[in-house]
Amino acid sequence: MDSDQSDHGADVEVAIVGSGYAGLCMGIKLRERGIADFVILEQNAEFGGTWRVNSYPGAACDIPSHLYSFSFAQNADWSRKFPRQPELLAYAEDIVRRYRLAPHLRLGHGLLAADYDEARGRWRLRTAHGELSARNLVLATGGLSRAALPALPGLDSFAGKVFHSARWDHGYDLRGKRVAVIGTGASAIQFVPEIAPLVAQLDLYQRTAPWVLPRPDRAITAAERWLLRRLPPLRKLYRLLTYVRYESRYLVFAGPSWLAGVAARLGRRHLRRQLPHDAALRARLAPSYRPGCKRMLLSNDYYPALARANVGLHTCGIAAVRPRGIVGADGVERAVDAIIFATGFDVEHALGAVAVRGRGGALLADAARGGLAAYRGATVPGFPNMYMIAGPNTGLGHNSMIYMIESGARYAVEAVLARRRAGWRALEVRDDVCRQYNQRLQARFKGTAWASGCRSWYLASGGRNSALWPGFTFEYRRITRRFDAPAYVATSAHLEEGHRAL
Ligand code: N01
């Protein structure tokens, strides 16, 4: 793969930013509809996004493999019910090969700035390897790409090793070390059981106890794989049934409260069964908020890992970091050689230092303060010819993101095609349409688990939920099936030479 390829001065129809599942899907769908003039810009040296970057021990997905894959590229050979990171990455590699995406990938081409040129109706992009222009800009960067590191007092003075779960340092040998892990979310509960047997001491700092449910994972047998390979209708049916089963979990979050009660009972029973002899530990691990308000977690080995003699659960909070240890709010300093942050991601500032400037120089980062409000998760007033895949309010707590990615990619491709067909210079979602859409969308959170009062990455500063889709996933599929031109302002001024619409 040619990662040195420069696009200096190139003009493309579509520039996709991000080469995770969303970016790859967008590329495939564009080509399927006859648009081959696109590049996929990737800041890292390798493609794959989330499933390349999150390589911590035990990294896995908690949506079943047969559902957490593209509908158009189903795989009969998943080795387990729940896919692990190496297999998900191998799947992405296979997708790039099968759909011949390599010539489109620009690895190491992190987007530095994007400016909308109103006169030309094009985006001017500056990357680490030069400049290019694109008629359409597609942000497939996802919300969980910017590691969040809490500003703990004294952290700079720490003399040991420090890293974040999403930037795991595989060169650092944890064996025999005293390690502090901060955070008890989806990432931590996966790697804590993996590293606990290796380290001398593990201090786990928990701020909020998560809900943990059993993880019904197992290997898929050779006979099952054979059947799924030989009988594609059976594979499709299995995928459909899995979809329906996971979709029904939506009711735990947004349905009658007795269903949340059932989930709570399951969680408490799991805790009791896994730690039958330690009531004091169980008490500190018992969640105190409505299930689903934060991401519900699945694990069979997290609680048992906490019962190990070399693992300590600290719920006192952190007062300060010293050169050789962490001082808890209980005043006790615990010596450590390494601190691993499992503190999640900064969704509100996901675009980080990338300056995306729309019409009139408006900064996307400014619009995103307090949570970005997009139309159908895809478009933002003031940012013409720009689309997001897995954008604001498309995240899920209950089903496969791949389903949302495919829906969003379809919508963006339809928009790109609609503009070309009509010969418009630009398409921009109407401000009133976007506002009303978001009012309706926000109203749907009322009474759901997500609005039941806990702190989570779903909520931006100010408390607005700009991360999650508040409905059934098929509702999102329905509203992204077709591009709805009346919701947009089309600029029909003549096109500049060399970029005539088809
Ligand atoms: O991050 P998180 P994550 N002091 O934000 C704590 C997806 N994912 O990387 O709950 C002390 O969930 C914070 O505490 P609190 C999935 O969508 C999926 O684990 O805020 N603690 C919390 O415990 C997931 O939701 C999979 O009180 C601090 C933790 O750090 C998302 O990624 C696997 C702190 C952060 O948890 C993010 O998961 C992995 C501080 N200053 C990830 N700041 C699967 O599919 C934060 N915390 C299985």
Coordinates of C-alpha atoms and ligand atoms in Angstrom, one line a residue:
M1 CA 0.0 0.0 0.0
D2 CA 1.4 3.3 -1.0
S3 CA 1.2 5.5 2.1
D4 CA 3.6 8.1 0.6
Q5 CA 1.3 8.9 -2.2
S6 CA 0.8 12.7 -2.3
D7 CA -2.4 14.3 -3.4
H8 CA -0.8 17.8 -3.5
G9 CA -3.1 20.0 -5.5
A10 CA -5.4 17.1 -6.4
D11 CA -9.2 17.7 -6.9
V12 CA -11.4 14.8 -5.9
E13 CA -15.1 14.3 -5.7
V14 CA -15.1 13.0 -2.2
A15 CA -12.5 13.1 0.6
I16 CA -13.4 10.7 3.4
V17 CA -11.6 11.3 6.7
G18 CA -11.0 8.2 8.8
S19 CA -10.4 4.6 7.6
G20 CA -12.3 2.7 10.3
Y21 CA -15.3 0.6 9.4
A22 CA -17.3 3.9 8.6
G23 CA -14.7 5.3 6.2
L24 CA -14.3 1.9 4.5
C25 CA -18.0 1.5 4.2
M26 CA -18.4 4.9 2.6
G27 CA -15.7 4.1 0.0
I28 CA -17.4 0.9 -0.9
K29 CA -20.8 2.4 -1.2
L30 CA -19.5 5.3 -3.4
R31 CA -17.8 2.9 -5.8
E32 CA -20.9 0.8 -5.9
R33 CA -22.8 3.8 -7.2
G34 CA -20.2 4.7 -9.8
I35 CA -18.1 7.2 -7.9
A36 CA -14.4 6.1 -7.9
D37 CA -13.0 9.6 -7.5
F38 CA -12.4 9.5 -3.7
V39 CA -9.6 9.3 -1.2
I40 CA -9.7 8.0 2.4
L41 CA -7.5 10.1 4.6
E42 CA -6.1 8.4 7.6
Q43 CA -3.9 10.0 10.3
N44 CA -2.4 6.7 11.5
A45 CA 0.2 4.7 9.6
E46 CA -2.4 1.9 9.2
F47 CA -6.0 1.8 8.3
G48 CA -8.7 0.2 10.6
G49 CA -9.6 3.0 13.1
T50 CA -11.0 1.8 16.4
W51 CA -10.2 -1.8 15.8
R52 CA -6.6 -1.0 14.9
V53 CA -6.0 1.5 17.7
N54 CA -7.7 -0.3 20.6
S55 CA -5.3 -3.2 20.8
Y56 CA -5.2 -3.6 24.6
P57 CA -5.2 -7.1 26.0
G58 CA -8.6 -8.6 25.8
A59 CA -10.1 -6.0 23.4
A60 CA -13.3 -7.3 22.0
C61 CA -16.7 -6.3 20.8
D62 CA -19.8 -7.0 22.8
I63 CA -22.1 -7.3 19.8
P64 CA -22.1 -10.7 18.2
S65 CA -19.7 -11.2 15.2
H66 CA -22.4 -12.1 12.8
L67 CA -24.1 -8.8 13.4
Y68 CA -21.0 -6.7 13.9
S69 CA -20.0 -7.0 10.2
F70 CA -21.3 -5.5 6.9
S71 CA -24.6 -6.8 5.6
F72 CA -22.9 -6.9 2.1
A73 CA -19.8 -8.7 3.3
Q74 CA -21.0 -11.4 5.7
N75 CA -18.5 -13.8 7.0
A76 CA -19.4 -17.4 7.8
D77 CA -16.0 -18.1 9.5
W78 CA -16.2 -16.0 12.6
S79 CA -14.4 -18.0 15.2
R80 CA -16.3 -16.8 18.2
K81 CA -19.8 -15.5 19.1
F82 CA -18.2 -12.2 20.2
P83 CA -15.4 -11.0 18.0
R84 CA -12.0 -10.1 19.4
Q85 CA -10.0 -7.2 18.2
P86 CA -7.5 -9.2 16.1
E87 CA -10.3 -10.9 14.2
L88 CA -12.1 -7.6 13.7
L89 CA -9.0 -6.1 12.3
A90 CA -8.4 -9.1 10.0
Y91 CA -12.0 -8.5 8.8
A92 CA -11.2 -4.9 8.0
E93 CA -8.0 -6.0 6.2
D94 CA -10.1 -8.5 4.2
I95 CA -12.6 -5.8 3.3
V96 CA -9.8 -3.5 2.0
R97 CA -8.5 -6.4 -0.2
R98 CA -11.8 -7.6 -1.4
Y99 CA -13.1 -4.1 -2.3
R100 CA -9.8 -2.9 -3.7
L101 CA -9.7 0.1 -1.4
A102 CA -5.9 0.3 -1.1
P103 CA -5.4 2.8 -4.0
H104 CA -7.8 5.1 -2.3
L105 CA -6.2 5.0 1.1
R106 CA -3.9 7.9 2.1
L107 CA -2.2 6.6 5.3
G108 CA -0.4 9.0 7.5
H109 CA -2.4 11.8 5.9
G110 CA -4.0 13.2 9.0
L111 CA -6.4 16.1 8.2
L112 CA -5.0 19.3 9.6
A113 CA -7.5 21.8 8.4
A114 CA -10.5 21.9 6.1
D115 CA -11.9 25.2 4.7
Y116 CA -15.0 25.5 2.7
D117 CA -14.5 27.7 -0.4
E118 CA -17.9 29.2 -1.0
A119 CA -17.1 30.5 -4.5
R120 CA -16.0 27.1 -5.8
G121 CA -18.3 25.0 -3.6
R122 CA -15.4 22.9 -2.7
W123 CA -13.5 22.0 0.5
R124 CA -9.8 22.9 0.6
L125 CA -8.0 20.3 2.7
R126 CA -4.6 20.5 4.3
T127 CA -3.1 17.2 5.4
A128 CA 0.2 16.1 6.8
H129 CA 1.3 15.4 3.2
G130 CA 0.1 18.5 1.3
E131 CA -3.1 20.0 0.1
L132 CA -6.1 18.8 -2.0
S133 CA -9.6 19.9 -2.7
A134 CA -12.8 17.9 -2.6
R135 CA -16.3 18.7 -3.7
N136 CA -17.6 16.7 -0.7
L137 CA -16.1 16.1 2.7
V138 CA -17.1 13.0 4.6
L139 CA -16.1 12.9 8.3
A140 CA -16.0 9.3 9.3
T141 CA -13.9 10.0 12.4
G142 CA -16.2 8.6 15.0
G143 CA -16.7 10.0 18.5
L144 CA -14.3 7.7 20.3
S145 CA -11.0 8.7 18.8
R146 CA -9.6 11.3 21.2
A147 CA -8.4 9.8 24.4
A148 CA -9.5 11.6 27.5
L149 CA -6.8 12.0 30.1
P150 CA -7.9 13.5 33.4
A151 CA -5.8 16.4 34.7
L152 CA -4.8 14.7 37.9
P153 CA -2.7 17.0 40.2
G154 CA 1.0 16.0 40.0
L155 CA 0.6 13.7 37.0
D156 CA 3.5 15.4 35.3
S157 CA 5.8 14.5 38.2
F158 CA 5.1 10.8 37.9
A159 CA 8.4 9.0 37.2
G160 CA 6.9 5.7 36.0
K161 CA 5.2 4.6 32.8
V162 CA 1.9 6.2 31.8
F163 CA -0.4 5.3 28.9
H164 CA -4.1 5.3 27.8
S165 CA -6.0 2.1 27.0
A166 CA -6.4 3.2 23.4
R167 CA -2.7 3.7 23.0
W168 CA -1.5 0.5 24.7
D169 CA 2.3 0.3 24.9
H170 CA 2.9 -3.3 23.9
G171 CA 6.6 -2.7 24.4
Y172 CA 6.2 -2.2 28.1
D173 CA 6.4 -5.4 30.0
L174 CA 3.8 -5.4 32.8
R175 CA 5.1 -8.6 34.4
G176 CA 5.9 -8.2 38.0
K177 CA 5.0 -4.5 38.0
R178 CA 2.8 -2.5 40.4
V179 CA 0.1 -1.0 38.2
A180 CA -2.7 1.5 38.8
V181 CA -5.7 1.4 36.4
I182 CA -8.0 4.4 36.5
G183 CA -11.5 3.8 35.2
T184 CA -13.9 0.9 35.2
G185 CA -15.7 1.3 31.8
A186 CA -15.9 -1.1 28.8
S187 CA -12.2 -1.0 28.1
A188 CA -11.0 -1.5 31.7
I189 CA -13.2 -4.5 32.4
Q190 CA -11.7 -6.2 29.4
F191 CA -8.0 -5.7 30.1
V192 CA -8.0 -5.9 33.9
P193 CA -8.7 -9.7 33.9
E194 CA -5.9 -10.1 31.3
I195 CA -3.2 -8.2 33.1
A196 CA -4.1 -9.1 36.7
P197 CA -2.4 -12.5 36.6
L198 CA 0.8 -10.9 35.2
V199 CA 1.4 -7.9 37.5
A200 CA 2.7 -7.9 41.0
Q201 CA 0.0 -5.5 42.2
L202 CA -3.0 -3.9 40.5
D203 CA -4.7 -0.9 42.1
L204 CA -8.0 -0.3 40.3
Y205 CA -9.5 3.1 40.9
Q206 CA -13.3 3.0 40.4
R207 CA -15.3 6.2 40.4
T208 CA -18.6 4.7 39.5
A209 CA -19.5 1.0 39.7
P210 CA -20.7 -0.2 36.3
W211 CA -23.5 -2.6 35.6
V212 CA -21.9 -5.9 34.4
L213 CA -24.0 -8.7 32.9
P214 CA -22.9 -12.3 31.9
R215 CA -21.1 -12.5 28.5
P216 CA -22.5 -15.4 26.6
D217 CA -19.4 -15.9 24.5
R218 CA -18.2 -19.2 23.1
A219 CA -16.3 -20.6 20.2
I220 CA -18.3 -21.2 17.0
T221 CA -17.8 -24.8 16.2
A222 CA -16.4 -26.1 12.9
A223 CA -19.7 -27.8 12.2
E224 CA -21.6 -24.5 12.7
R225 CA -19.2 -22.6 10.5
W226 CA -19.6 -25.3 7.8
L227 CA -23.3 -24.9 7.9
L228 CA -23.2 -21.1 7.8
R229 CA -20.8 -21.3 4.9
R230 CA -22.9 -23.9 2.9
L231 CA -26.3 -22.4 3.7
P232 CA -26.3 -18.6 3.1
P233 CA -30.0 -18.3 3.9
L234 CA -29.3 -19.9 7.3
R235 CA -26.5 -17.4 7.9
K236 CA -28.9 -14.5 6.9
L237 CA -31.6 -15.9 9.2
Y238 CA -29.1 -16.2 12.1
R239 CA -28.0 -12.6 11.5
L240 CA -31.6 -11.4 11.4
L241 CA -32.6 -13.2 14.6
T242 CA -29.5 -11.8 16.3
Y243 CA -30.5 -8.4 15.1
V244 CA -34.0 -8.8 16.5
R245 CA -32.7 -10.1 19.8
Y246 CA -30.4 -7.1 20.3
E247 CA -32.9 -4.6 19.0
S248 CA -35.3 -5.7 21.6
R249 CA -32.8 -4.6 24.3
Y250 CA -33.8 -1.1 23.3
L251 CA -36.8 -1.5 25.6
V252 CA -34.5 -1.9 28.6
F253 CA -33.3 1.6 27.9
A254 CA -36.5 3.3 26.8
G255 CA -39.3 0.9 27.6
P256 CA -41.3 0.3 30.8
S257 CA -39.3 0.6 34.0
W258 CA -40.0 -3.0 35.1
L259 CA -37.7 -4.0 32.2
A260 CA -34.8 -2.0 33.6
G261 CA -35.7 -3.7 36.9
V262 CA -35.1 -7.1 35.2
A263 CA -31.8 -6.0 33.9
A264 CA -30.8 -4.8 37.4
R265 CA -31.8 -8.1 38.9
L266 CA -29.7 -9.9 36.3
G267 CA -26.7 -7.7 37.1
R268 CA -27.1 -8.1 40.9
R269 CA -27.4 -11.9 40.5
H270 CA -24.3 -12.0 38.3
L271 CA -22.4 -10.1 40.9
R272 CA -23.6 -12.4 43.7
R273 CA -22.7 -15.5 41.7
Q274 CA -19.3 -14.4 40.7
L275 CA -18.3 -13.1 44.2
P276 CA -20.3 -15.4 46.5
H277 CA -17.9 -15.0 49.5
D278 CA -17.1 -11.3 49.7
A279 CA -20.1 -9.2 50.6
A280 CA -17.9 -6.2 51.3
L281 CA -16.4 -6.3 47.9
R282 CA -19.9 -6.8 46.4
A283 CA -21.2 -3.8 48.2
R284 CA -18.5 -1.6 46.6
L285 CA -19.2 -3.1 43.1
A286 CA -23.0 -2.6 43.3
P287 CA -24.1 0.1 40.8
S288 CA -26.3 2.9 42.1
Y289 CA -27.9 4.1 39.0
R290 CA -30.5 2.9 36.5
P291 CA -29.1 0.1 34.2
G292 CA -28.3 1.5 30.7
C293 CA -27.7 5.1 31.8
K294 CA -24.1 4.3 31.1
R295 CA -23.0 1.6 28.8
M296 CA -23.9 -1.8 30.2
L297 CA -20.9 -4.1 30.2
L298 CA -20.6 -7.9 29.6
S299 CA -17.9 -9.9 31.3
N300 CA -17.5 -13.3 33.0
D301 CA -14.0 -12.6 34.2
Y302 CA -14.0 -9.1 35.5
Y303 CA -15.5 -9.7 39.0
P304 CA -13.4 -12.8 39.6
A305 CA -10.3 -10.8 38.7
L306 CA -11.1 -8.3 41.5
A307 CA -11.2 -11.2 44.0
R308 CA -7.5 -11.9 43.4
A309 CA -5.1 -11.3 46.3
N310 CA -2.9 -8.9 44.1
V311 CA -5.9 -6.7 43.1
G312 CA -7.2 -3.8 45.1
L313 CA -10.3 -1.9 44.4
H314 CA -10.2 1.7 45.5
T315 CA -13.3 3.7 45.5
C316 CA -11.9 6.7 47.5
G317 CA -11.0 8.9 44.5
I318 CA -7.6 10.2 43.6
A319 CA -6.1 13.2 45.4
A320 CA -2.8 13.5 43.7
V321 CA -0.1 11.7 41.8
R322 CA 3.4 11.7 43.2
P323 CA 6.7 10.7 41.4
R324 CA 6.3 7.1 42.6
G325 CA 2.7 6.5 43.4
I326 CA -0.9 7.7 43.7
V327 CA -2.4 9.3 46.7
G328 CA -6.0 8.4 47.3
A329 CA -8.6 10.7 48.7
D330 CA -8.2 8.5 51.8
G331 CA -4.7 10.0 52.2
V332 CA -2.9 6.7 51.5
E333 CA -0.1 6.8 49.0
R334 CA 0.2 3.5 47.0
A335 CA 3.4 3.0 45.1
V336 CA 3.1 2.1 41.5
D337 CA 5.4 1.6 38.5
A338 CA 2.8 2.3 35.8
I339 CA -0.5 4.1 35.5
I340 CA -2.9 3.0 32.8
F341 CA -5.8 5.3 32.0
A342 CA -9.0 3.6 31.0
T343 CA -10.8 6.9 31.2
G344 CA -12.5 6.8 27.8
F345 CA -12.8 9.4 25.2
D346 CA -13.5 13.1 24.7
V347 CA -16.5 12.9 22.4
E348 CA -17.4 16.6 22.5
H349 CA -13.9 17.6 21.2
A350 CA -13.4 14.5 19.0
L351 CA -12.1 16.5 16.1
G352 CA -9.5 17.9 18.4
A353 CA -7.1 20.3 16.7
V354 CA -8.5 19.9 13.2
A355 CA -9.9 23.2 12.2
V356 CA -13.0 22.5 10.0
R357 CA -14.2 25.9 8.7
G358 CA -17.6 26.0 7.0
R359 CA -19.4 28.9 5.3
G360 CA -18.1 32.3 6.5
G361 CA -15.3 30.6 8.3
A362 CA -17.5 29.2 11.1
L363 CA -15.6 26.6 13.1
L364 CA -17.1 23.1 13.5
A365 CA -15.5 22.9 16.9
D366 CA -17.5 26.0 18.0
A367 CA -20.7 24.4 16.8
A368 CA -19.8 21.2 18.7
R369 CA -19.4 23.0 22.0
G370 CA -22.1 21.6 24.3
G371 CA -22.7 18.8 21.8
L372 CA -23.0 19.0 18.0
A373 CA -26.6 19.1 16.6
A374 CA -26.6 17.4 13.2
Y375 CA -29.5 16.5 10.9
R376 CA -30.0 12.8 10.7
G377 CA -26.6 12.4 12.2
A378 CA -25.1 13.6 8.9
T379 CA -25.3 17.3 8.1
V380 CA -24.8 20.5 9.9
P381 CA -26.1 24.0 8.9
G382 CA -23.2 26.2 7.7
F383 CA -21.1 23.3 6.5
P384 CA -22.2 22.6 2.9
N385 CA -21.3 19.4 1.1
M386 CA -20.1 17.9 4.4
Y387 CA -21.4 14.6 5.7
M388 CA -20.7 12.6 8.8
I389 CA -20.9 8.9 9.2
A390 CA -21.5 7.7 12.7
G391 CA -22.0 11.4 13.5
P392 CA -23.9 13.1 16.4
N393 CA -26.8 11.1 17.9
T394 CA -26.1 7.9 16.0
G395 CA -24.3 6.0 18.8
L396 CA -25.9 2.9 20.3
G397 CA -26.1 1.3 23.7
H398 CA -28.0 -1.8 22.5
N399 CA -27.2 -2.9 18.9
S400 CA -24.5 -3.0 16.2
M401 CA -22.9 0.3 15.1
I402 CA -22.3 -1.3 11.7
Y403 CA -26.0 -1.1 11.0
M404 CA -25.9 2.7 11.8
I405 CA -22.7 3.1 9.7
E406 CA -24.3 1.4 6.6
S407 CA -27.4 3.6 7.1
G408 CA -25.4 6.8 7.3
A409 CA -23.2 5.9 4.4
R410 CA -26.2 5.3 2.2
Y411 CA -27.6 8.7 3.1
A412 CA -24.3 10.5 2.3
V413 CA -23.9 8.6 -1.0
E414 CA -27.4 9.5 -2.0
A415 CA -26.7 13.2 -1.2
V416 CA -23.4 13.2 -3.2
L417 CA -25.3 11.7 -6.1
A418 CA -28.2 14.1 -5.9
R419 CA -25.9 17.1 -6.0
R420 CA -24.1 15.7 -9.0
R421 CA -27.2 14.8 -10.9
A422 CA -28.8 18.2 -10.4
G423 CA -25.6 20.1 -11.1
W424 CA -25.8 22.0 -7.8
R425 CA -22.7 23.6 -6.6
A426 CA -23.5 22.9 -3.0
L427 CA -26.0 21.4 -0.6
E428 CA -26.5 22.6 2.9
V429 CA -29.1 21.5 5.4
R430 CA -31.6 24.1 6.4
D431 CA -31.1 25.6 9.8
D432 CA -34.8 25.4 10.7
V433 CA -35.1 21.7 9.6
C434 CA -32.0 20.8 11.6
R435 CA -33.3 22.6 14.7
Q436 CA -36.7 21.0 14.6
Y437 CA -35.2 17.6 14.0
N438 CA -33.0 18.0 17.1
Q439 CA -35.9 19.2 19.2
R440 CA -37.9 16.1 18.3
L441 CA -34.8 13.9 18.8
Q442 CA -33.9 15.4 22.2
A443 CA -37.6 15.1 23.4
R444 CA -37.3 11.3 22.9
F445 CA -34.7 11.0 25.6
K446 CA -37.2 12.0 28.2
G447 CA -37.9 9.1 30.5
T448 CA -35.2 6.9 29.1
A449 CA -32.4 5.4 31.0
W450 CA -29.9 7.7 29.3
A451 CA -31.7 10.7 30.9
S452 CA -32.0 9.2 34.3
G453 CA -29.3 11.3 35.9
C454 CA -25.9 9.6 35.7
R455 CA -22.7 11.1 34.3
S456 CA -21.5 9.5 31.1
W457 CA -19.6 10.1 27.9
Y458 CA -23.0 10.2 26.2
L459 CA -23.6 13.7 27.7
A460 CA -21.8 16.8 26.5
S461 CA -20.9 19.5 28.9
G462 CA -24.2 21.1 29.8
G463 CA -25.9 17.7 29.8
R464 CA -27.1 17.4 26.2
N465 CA -27.0 13.9 24.8
S466 CA -25.4 14.3 21.4
A467 CA -24.0 10.9 21.2
L468 CA -26.8 8.4 21.2
W469 CA -29.6 7.6 18.8
P470 CA -32.8 7.6 21.0
G471 CA -34.9 5.2 19.0
F472 CA -35.0 1.8 17.4
T473 CA -32.2 1.4 14.8
F474 CA -34.7 0.6 12.0
E475 CA -36.1 4.1 12.5
Y476 CA -32.7 5.5 11.6
R477 CA -32.5 3.2 8.7
R478 CA -35.8 4.5 7.5
I479 CA -34.9 8.2 7.6
T480 CA -31.5 7.6 5.9
R481 CA -32.9 5.4 3.1
R482 CA -33.4 8.4 0.8
F483 CA -31.9 11.8 0.4
D484 CA -34.5 14.4 1.3
A485 CA -33.6 17.3 -0.9
P486 CA -36.3 19.7 0.5
A487 CA -34.5 19.7 3.8
Y488 CA -31.6 21.3 2.0
V489 CA -30.7 24.6 0.4
A490 CA -29.1 23.9 -3.0
T491 CA -26.8 26.5 -4.5
S492 CA -27.3 26.3 -8.2
A493 CA -24.8 28.8 -9.4
H494 CA -22.9 27.7 -12.4
L495 CA -20.1 25.3 -11.8
E496 CA -16.5 26.2 -12.4
E497 CA -14.7 24.8 -15.4
G498 CA -13.5 21.3 -15.1
H499 CA -16.1 20.4 -12.5
R500 CA -19.2 20.2 -14.4
A501 CA -21.9 18.1 -12.9
L502 CA -22.8 14.9 -14.6
Ligands
N01_1 O1 -14.5 4.6 28.5 P1 -15.7 5.0 29.4 P2 -14.1 3.2 27.8 N1 -11.1 9.8 37.7 O2 -16.0 6.4 29.2 C1 -13.6 6.7 34.6 C2 -16.8 1.7 23.6 N2 -16.2 0.4 23.9 O3 -12.9 3.4 27.1 O4 -18.2 6.3 35.2 C3 -11.5 8.5 37.9 O5 -16.8 4.0 29.3 C4 -15.1 6.7 34.4 O6 -15.8 6.8 35.6 P3 -17.3 7.4 35.6 C5 -18.2 1.7 24.3 O7 -19.1 2.4 23.6 C6 -16.8 -0.8 23.6 O8 -14.1 2.1 28.8 O9 -17.3 8.6 34.7 N3 -12.2 7.8 37.0 C7 -15.3 5.3 33.7 O10 -15.3 4.3 34.7 C8 -17.8 2.4 25.6 O11 -18.8 3.0 26.2 C9 -16.2 -2.0 23.9 O12 -17.5 7.8 37.0 C10 -12.4 8.4 35.8 C11 -14.0 5.2 32.9 O13 -13.1 6.0 33.4 C12 -16.8 3.4 25.0 O14 -16.1 2.7 24.0 C13 -15.0 -2.0 24.5 C14 -12.0 9.7 35.5 C15 -14.2 5.6 31.4 O15 -15.2 4.7 30.9 C16 -15.8 4.0 26.0 O16 -15.3 2.9 26.9 C17 -14.4 -0.8 24.9 C18 -11.3 10.4 36.5 N4 -11.0 11.7 36.4 C19 -14.9 0.4 24.5 N5 -12.4 10.1 34.3 C20 -16.9 -3.2 23.5 O17 -17.6 -3.3 22.6 C21 -13.1 9.0 33.8 N6 -13.1 8.0 34.7 C22 -16.9 -4.3 24.5

